[in-house]
PDB file of C-alpha atoms in Angstrom:
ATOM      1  CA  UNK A 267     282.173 113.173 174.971  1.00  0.00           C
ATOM      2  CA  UNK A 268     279.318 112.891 172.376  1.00  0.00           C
ATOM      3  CA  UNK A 269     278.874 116.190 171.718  1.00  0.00           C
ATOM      4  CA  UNK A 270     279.268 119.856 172.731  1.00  0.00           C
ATOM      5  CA  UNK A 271     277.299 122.693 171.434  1.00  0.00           C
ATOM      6  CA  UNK A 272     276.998 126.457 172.458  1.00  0.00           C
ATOM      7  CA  UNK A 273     273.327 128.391 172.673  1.00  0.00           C
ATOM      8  CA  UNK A 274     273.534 131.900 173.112  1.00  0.00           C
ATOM      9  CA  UNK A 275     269.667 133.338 174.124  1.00  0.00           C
ATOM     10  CA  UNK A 276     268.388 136.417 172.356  1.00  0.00           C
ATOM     11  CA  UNK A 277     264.668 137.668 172.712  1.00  0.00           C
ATOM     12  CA  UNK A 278     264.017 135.381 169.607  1.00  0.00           C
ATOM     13  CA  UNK A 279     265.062 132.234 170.892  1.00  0.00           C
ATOM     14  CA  UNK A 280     262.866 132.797 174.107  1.00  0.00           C
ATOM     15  CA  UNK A 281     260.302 133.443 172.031  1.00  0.00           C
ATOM     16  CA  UNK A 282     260.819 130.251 170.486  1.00  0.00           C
ATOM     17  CA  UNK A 283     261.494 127.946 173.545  1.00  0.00           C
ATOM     18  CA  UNK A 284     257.935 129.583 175.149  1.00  0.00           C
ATOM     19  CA  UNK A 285     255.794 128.388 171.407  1.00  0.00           C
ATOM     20  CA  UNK A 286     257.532 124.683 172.137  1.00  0.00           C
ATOM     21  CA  UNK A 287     256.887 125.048 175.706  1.00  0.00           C
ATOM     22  CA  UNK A 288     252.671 125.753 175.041  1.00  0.00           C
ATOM     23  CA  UNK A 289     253.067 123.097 172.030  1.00  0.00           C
ATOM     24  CA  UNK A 290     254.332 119.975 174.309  1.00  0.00           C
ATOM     25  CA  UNK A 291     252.681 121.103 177.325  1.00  0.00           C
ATOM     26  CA  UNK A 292     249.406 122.857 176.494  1.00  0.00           C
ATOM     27  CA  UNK A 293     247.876 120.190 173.955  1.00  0.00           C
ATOM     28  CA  UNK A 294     244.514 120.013 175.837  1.00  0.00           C
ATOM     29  CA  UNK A 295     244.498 124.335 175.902  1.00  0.00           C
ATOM     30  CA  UNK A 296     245.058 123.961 172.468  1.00  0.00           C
ATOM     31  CA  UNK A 297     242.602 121.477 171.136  1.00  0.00           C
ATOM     32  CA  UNK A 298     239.945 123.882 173.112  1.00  0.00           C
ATOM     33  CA  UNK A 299     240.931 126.344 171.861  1.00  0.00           C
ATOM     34  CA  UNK A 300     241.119 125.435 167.805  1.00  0.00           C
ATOM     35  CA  UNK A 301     237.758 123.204 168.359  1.00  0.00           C
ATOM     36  CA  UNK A 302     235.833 126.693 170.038  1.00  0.00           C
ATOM     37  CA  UNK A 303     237.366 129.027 166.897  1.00  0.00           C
ATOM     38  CA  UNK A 304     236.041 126.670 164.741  1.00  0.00           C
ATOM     39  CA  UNK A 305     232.839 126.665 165.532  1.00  0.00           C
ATOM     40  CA  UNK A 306     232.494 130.721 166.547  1.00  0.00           C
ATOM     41  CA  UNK A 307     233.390 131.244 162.478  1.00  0.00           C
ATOM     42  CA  UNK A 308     231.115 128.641 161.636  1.00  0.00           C
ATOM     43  CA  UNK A 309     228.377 130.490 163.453  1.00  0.00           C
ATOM     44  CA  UNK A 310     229.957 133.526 162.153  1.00  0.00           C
ATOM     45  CA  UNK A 311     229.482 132.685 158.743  1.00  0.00           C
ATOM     46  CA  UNK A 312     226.136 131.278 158.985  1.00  0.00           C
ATOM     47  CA  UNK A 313     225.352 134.532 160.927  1.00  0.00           C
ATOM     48  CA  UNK A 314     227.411 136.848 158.823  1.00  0.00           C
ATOM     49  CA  UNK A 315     224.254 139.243 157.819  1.00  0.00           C
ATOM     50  CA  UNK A 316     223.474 139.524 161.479  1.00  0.00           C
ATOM     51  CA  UNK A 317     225.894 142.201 163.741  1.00  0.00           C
ATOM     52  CA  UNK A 318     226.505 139.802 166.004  1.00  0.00           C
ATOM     53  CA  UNK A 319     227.475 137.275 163.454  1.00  0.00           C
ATOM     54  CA  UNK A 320     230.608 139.286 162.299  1.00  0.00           C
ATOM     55  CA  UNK A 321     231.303 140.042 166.111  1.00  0.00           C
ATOM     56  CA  UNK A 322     231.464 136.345 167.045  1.00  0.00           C
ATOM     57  CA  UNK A 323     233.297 135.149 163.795  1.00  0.00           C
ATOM     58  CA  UNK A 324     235.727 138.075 164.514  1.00  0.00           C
ATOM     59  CA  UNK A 325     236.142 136.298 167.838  1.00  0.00           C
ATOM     60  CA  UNK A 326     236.780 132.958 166.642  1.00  0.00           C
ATOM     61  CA  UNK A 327     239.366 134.249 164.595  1.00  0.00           C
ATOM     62  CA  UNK A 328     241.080 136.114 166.738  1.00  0.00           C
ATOM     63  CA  UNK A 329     241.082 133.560 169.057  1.00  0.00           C
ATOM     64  CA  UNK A 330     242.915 131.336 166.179  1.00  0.00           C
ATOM     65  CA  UNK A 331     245.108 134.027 165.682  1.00  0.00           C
ATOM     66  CA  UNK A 332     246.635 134.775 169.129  1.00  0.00           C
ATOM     67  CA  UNK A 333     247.485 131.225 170.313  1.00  0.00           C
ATOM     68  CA  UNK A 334     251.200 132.191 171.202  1.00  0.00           C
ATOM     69  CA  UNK A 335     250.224 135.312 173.127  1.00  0.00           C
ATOM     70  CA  UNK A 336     250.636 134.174 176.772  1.00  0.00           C
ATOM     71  CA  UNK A 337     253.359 132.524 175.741  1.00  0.00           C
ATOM     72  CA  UNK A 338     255.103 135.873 173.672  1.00  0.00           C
ATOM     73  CA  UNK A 339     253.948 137.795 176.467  1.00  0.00           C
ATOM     74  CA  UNK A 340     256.168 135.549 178.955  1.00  0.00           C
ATOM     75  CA  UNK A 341     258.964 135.592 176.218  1.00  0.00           C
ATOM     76  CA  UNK A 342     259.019 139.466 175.734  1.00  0.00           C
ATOM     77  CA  UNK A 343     258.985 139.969 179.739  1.00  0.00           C
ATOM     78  CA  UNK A 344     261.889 137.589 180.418  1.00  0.00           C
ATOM     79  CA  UNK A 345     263.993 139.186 177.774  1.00  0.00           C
ATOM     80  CA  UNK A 346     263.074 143.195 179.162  1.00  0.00           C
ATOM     81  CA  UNK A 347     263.960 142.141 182.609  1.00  0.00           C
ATOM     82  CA  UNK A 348     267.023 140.500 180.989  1.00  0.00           C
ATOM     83  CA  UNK A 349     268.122 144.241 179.189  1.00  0.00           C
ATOM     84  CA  UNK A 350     266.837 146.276 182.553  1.00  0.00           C
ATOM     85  CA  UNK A 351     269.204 144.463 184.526  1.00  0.00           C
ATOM     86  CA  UNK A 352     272.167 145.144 182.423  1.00  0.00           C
ATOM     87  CA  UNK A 353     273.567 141.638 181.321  1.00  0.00           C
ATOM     88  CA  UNK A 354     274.148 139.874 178.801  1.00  0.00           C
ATOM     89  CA  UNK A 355     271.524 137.322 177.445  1.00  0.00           C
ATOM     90  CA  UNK A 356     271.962 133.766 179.312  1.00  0.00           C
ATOM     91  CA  UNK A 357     274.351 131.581 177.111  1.00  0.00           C
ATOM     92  CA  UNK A 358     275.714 127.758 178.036  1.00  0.00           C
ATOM     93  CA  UNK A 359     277.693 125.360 176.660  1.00  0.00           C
ATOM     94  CA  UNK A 360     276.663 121.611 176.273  1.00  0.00           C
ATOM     95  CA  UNK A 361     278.185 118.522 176.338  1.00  0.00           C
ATOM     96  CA  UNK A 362     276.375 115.388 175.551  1.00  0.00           C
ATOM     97  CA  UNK A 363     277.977 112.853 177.067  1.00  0.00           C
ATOM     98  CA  UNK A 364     277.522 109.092 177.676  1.00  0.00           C
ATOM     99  CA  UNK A 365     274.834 108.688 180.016  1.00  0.00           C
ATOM    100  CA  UNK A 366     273.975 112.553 181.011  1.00  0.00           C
ATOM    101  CA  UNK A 367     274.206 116.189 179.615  1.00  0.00           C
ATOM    102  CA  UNK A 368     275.951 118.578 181.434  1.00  0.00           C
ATOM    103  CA  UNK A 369     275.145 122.066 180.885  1.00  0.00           C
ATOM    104  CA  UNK A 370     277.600 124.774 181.732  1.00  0.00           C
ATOM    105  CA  UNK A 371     276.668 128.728 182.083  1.00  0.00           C
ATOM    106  CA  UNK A 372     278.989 130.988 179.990  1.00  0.00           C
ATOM    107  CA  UNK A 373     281.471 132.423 181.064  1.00  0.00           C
ATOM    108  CA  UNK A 374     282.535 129.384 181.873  1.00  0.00           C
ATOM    109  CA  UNK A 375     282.361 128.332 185.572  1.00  0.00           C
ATOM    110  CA  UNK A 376     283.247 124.621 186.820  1.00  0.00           C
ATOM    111  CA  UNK A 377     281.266 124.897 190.331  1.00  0.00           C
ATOM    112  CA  UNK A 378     278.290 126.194 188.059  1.00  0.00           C
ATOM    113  CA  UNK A 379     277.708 122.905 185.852  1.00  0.00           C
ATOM    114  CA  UNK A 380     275.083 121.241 186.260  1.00  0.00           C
ATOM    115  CA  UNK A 381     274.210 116.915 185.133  1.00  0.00           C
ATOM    116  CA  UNK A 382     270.956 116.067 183.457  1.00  0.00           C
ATOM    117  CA  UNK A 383     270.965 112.312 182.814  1.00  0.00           C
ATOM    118  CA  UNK A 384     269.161 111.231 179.890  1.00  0.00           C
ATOM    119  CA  UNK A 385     266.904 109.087 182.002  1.00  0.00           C
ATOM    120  CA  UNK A 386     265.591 112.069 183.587  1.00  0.00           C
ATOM    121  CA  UNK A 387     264.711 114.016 180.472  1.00  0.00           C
ATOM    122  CA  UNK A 388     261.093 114.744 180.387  1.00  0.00           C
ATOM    123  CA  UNK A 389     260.199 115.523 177.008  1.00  0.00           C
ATOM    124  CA  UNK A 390     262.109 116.287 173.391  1.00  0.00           C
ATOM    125  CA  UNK A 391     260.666 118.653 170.812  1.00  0.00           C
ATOM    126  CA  UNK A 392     261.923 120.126 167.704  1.00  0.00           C
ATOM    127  CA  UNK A 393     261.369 122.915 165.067  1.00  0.00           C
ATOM    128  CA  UNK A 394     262.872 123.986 161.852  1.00  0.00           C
ATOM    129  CA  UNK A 395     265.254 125.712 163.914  1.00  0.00           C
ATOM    130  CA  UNK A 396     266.241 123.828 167.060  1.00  0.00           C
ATOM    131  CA  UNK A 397     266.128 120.620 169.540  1.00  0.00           C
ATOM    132  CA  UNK A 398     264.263 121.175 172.753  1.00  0.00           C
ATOM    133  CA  UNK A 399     265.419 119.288 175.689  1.00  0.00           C
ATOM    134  CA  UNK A 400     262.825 119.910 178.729  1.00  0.00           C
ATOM    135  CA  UNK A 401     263.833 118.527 181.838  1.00  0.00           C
ATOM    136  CA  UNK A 402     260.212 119.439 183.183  1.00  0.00           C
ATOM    137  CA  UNK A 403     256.978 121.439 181.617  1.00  0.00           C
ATOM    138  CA  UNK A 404     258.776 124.548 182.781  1.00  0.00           C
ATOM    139  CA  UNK A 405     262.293 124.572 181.825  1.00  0.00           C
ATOM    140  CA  UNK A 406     264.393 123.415 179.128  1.00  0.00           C
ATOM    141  CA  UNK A 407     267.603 123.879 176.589  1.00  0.00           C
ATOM    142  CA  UNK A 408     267.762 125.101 173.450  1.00  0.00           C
ATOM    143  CA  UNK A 409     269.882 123.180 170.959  1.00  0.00           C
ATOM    144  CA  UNK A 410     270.818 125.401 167.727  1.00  0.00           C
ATOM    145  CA  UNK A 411     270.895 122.804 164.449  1.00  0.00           C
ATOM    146  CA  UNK A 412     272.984 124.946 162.995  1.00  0.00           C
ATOM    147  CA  UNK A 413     275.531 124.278 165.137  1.00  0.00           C
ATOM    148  CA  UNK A 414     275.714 120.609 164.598  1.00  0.00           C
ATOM    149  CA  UNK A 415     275.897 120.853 161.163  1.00  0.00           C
ATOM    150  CA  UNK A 416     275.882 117.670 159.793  1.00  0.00           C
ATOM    151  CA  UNK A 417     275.970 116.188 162.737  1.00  0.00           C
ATOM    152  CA  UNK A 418     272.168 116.858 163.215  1.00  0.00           C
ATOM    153  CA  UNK A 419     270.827 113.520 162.417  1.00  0.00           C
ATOM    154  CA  UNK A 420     273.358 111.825 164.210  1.00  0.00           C
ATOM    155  CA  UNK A 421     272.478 113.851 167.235  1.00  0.00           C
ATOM    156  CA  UNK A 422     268.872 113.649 166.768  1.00  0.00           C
ATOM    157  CA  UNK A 423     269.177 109.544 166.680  1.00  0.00           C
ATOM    158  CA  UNK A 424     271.627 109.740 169.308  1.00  0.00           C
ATOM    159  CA  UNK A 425     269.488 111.829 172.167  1.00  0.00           C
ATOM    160  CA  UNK A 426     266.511 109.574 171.064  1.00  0.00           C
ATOM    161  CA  UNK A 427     268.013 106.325 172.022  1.00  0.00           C
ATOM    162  CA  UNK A 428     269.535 107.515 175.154  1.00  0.00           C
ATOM    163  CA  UNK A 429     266.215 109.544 176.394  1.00  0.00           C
ATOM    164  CA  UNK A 430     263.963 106.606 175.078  1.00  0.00           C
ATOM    165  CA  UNK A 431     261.941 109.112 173.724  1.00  0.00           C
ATOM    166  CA  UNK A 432     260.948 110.586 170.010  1.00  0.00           C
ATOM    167  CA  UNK A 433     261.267 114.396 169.081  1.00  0.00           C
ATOM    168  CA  UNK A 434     258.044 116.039 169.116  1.00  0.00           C
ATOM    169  CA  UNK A 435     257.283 118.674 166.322  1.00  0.00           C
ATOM    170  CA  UNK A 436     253.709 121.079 165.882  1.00  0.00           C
ATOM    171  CA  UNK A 437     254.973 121.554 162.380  1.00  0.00           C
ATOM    172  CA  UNK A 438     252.523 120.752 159.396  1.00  0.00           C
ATOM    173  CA  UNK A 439     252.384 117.560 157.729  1.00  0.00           C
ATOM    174  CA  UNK A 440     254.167 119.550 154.767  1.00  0.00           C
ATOM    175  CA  UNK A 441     257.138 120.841 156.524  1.00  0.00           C
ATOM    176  CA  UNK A 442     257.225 117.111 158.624  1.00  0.00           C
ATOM    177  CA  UNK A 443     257.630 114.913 155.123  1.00  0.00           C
ATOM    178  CA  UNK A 444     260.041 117.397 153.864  1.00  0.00           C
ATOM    179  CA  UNK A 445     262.118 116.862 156.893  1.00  0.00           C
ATOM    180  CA  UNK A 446     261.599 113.115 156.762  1.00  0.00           C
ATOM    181  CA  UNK A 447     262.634 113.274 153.036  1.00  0.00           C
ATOM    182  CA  UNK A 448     265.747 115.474 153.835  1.00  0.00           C
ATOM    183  CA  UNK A 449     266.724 113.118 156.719  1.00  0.00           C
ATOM    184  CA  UNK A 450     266.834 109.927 154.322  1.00  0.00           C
ATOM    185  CA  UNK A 451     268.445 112.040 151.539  1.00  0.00           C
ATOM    186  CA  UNK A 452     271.239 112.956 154.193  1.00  0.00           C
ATOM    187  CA  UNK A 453     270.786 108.755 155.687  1.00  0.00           C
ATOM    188  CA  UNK A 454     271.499 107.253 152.106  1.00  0.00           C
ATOM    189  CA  UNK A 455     274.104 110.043 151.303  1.00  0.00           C
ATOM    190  CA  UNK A 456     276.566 108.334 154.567  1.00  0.00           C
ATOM    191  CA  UNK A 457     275.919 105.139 153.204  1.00  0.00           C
TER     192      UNK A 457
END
């Protein structure tokens, strides 16, 4: 074994796995949306001493503003039906092994486990936070960076090269090159 890590869901993380979700599924939705924004405050602003001006610049930047609402919406509704029905939030252990993942539901329960080889992986993403693995657009796993430590970068190389795939981030260029810079900082330090 590669690797074994333990996610334990709260209302936060869904939250978070529905924003990569719309990120590395909804690109076209997006686009759309930010290019329509755009120009309903441009004709905002050109507009602004019209009424109808403010009201369609007010638009456009509302409609920059709630990107992640279907998506929060789904997140918020999963974890209510989670605390209606009394359990706990979903938790699993991974294990990262040669040529698949295998993804068991806490408590522990052998007959539960379930195999995702690599090969079938359908898309990685990351945040500041975690690795997404999505084994389709509507379902994935959640892997916490904190708990690989410094292992992260070995993981991160080592899911890569087995899914033949790169990690896919919506972060900003900023927050991209100080990763980059943090990952070579932590590359030369092993050396």
């Amino acid at each position: 074994m590669q690797y074994e890590v333990e996610m334990h869901h709260s209302e936060e993380s869904f939250e978070a796995l529905a924003h990569m979700q719309y990120n590395l599924f909804c690109g076209k939705n997006w686009a759309a949306r930010s290019f329509i924004s755009l120009a309903l405050v441009l004709v905002g602003i050109v507009n602004f001493s019209s009424w109808w001006g403010i009201l369609i610049m007010a638009y456009g930047c509302y409609l920059t503003t709630s990107t992640y609402s279907s998506a929060n919406h789904t997140a918020h509704k999963l974890a209510d039906q989670v605390r209606q029905s009394g359990m706990p939030f979903p938790a699993s252990r991974y294990r990262f092994r040669k040529n698949a993942m295998e993804v068991v539901p806490l408590p522990e329960e052998k007959e539960r486990e379930t195999l995702l080889p690599y090969s079938e992986v359908y898309r990685l993403g990351e945040d500041l936070q975690y690795y997404y693995i999505f084994r389709d657009q509507y379902g994935g796993y959640m892997i916490p960076k904190a708990a690989l430590g410094d292992q992260s970068r070995a993981f991160r190389t080592f899911l890569e090269e087995r899914c033949g795939q790169k990690f896919q981030s919506r972060s900003t260029p900023l927050s991209r090159l100080m990763r980059k810079l943090r990952d070579r900082d932590g590359h030369s330090r092993q050396l």
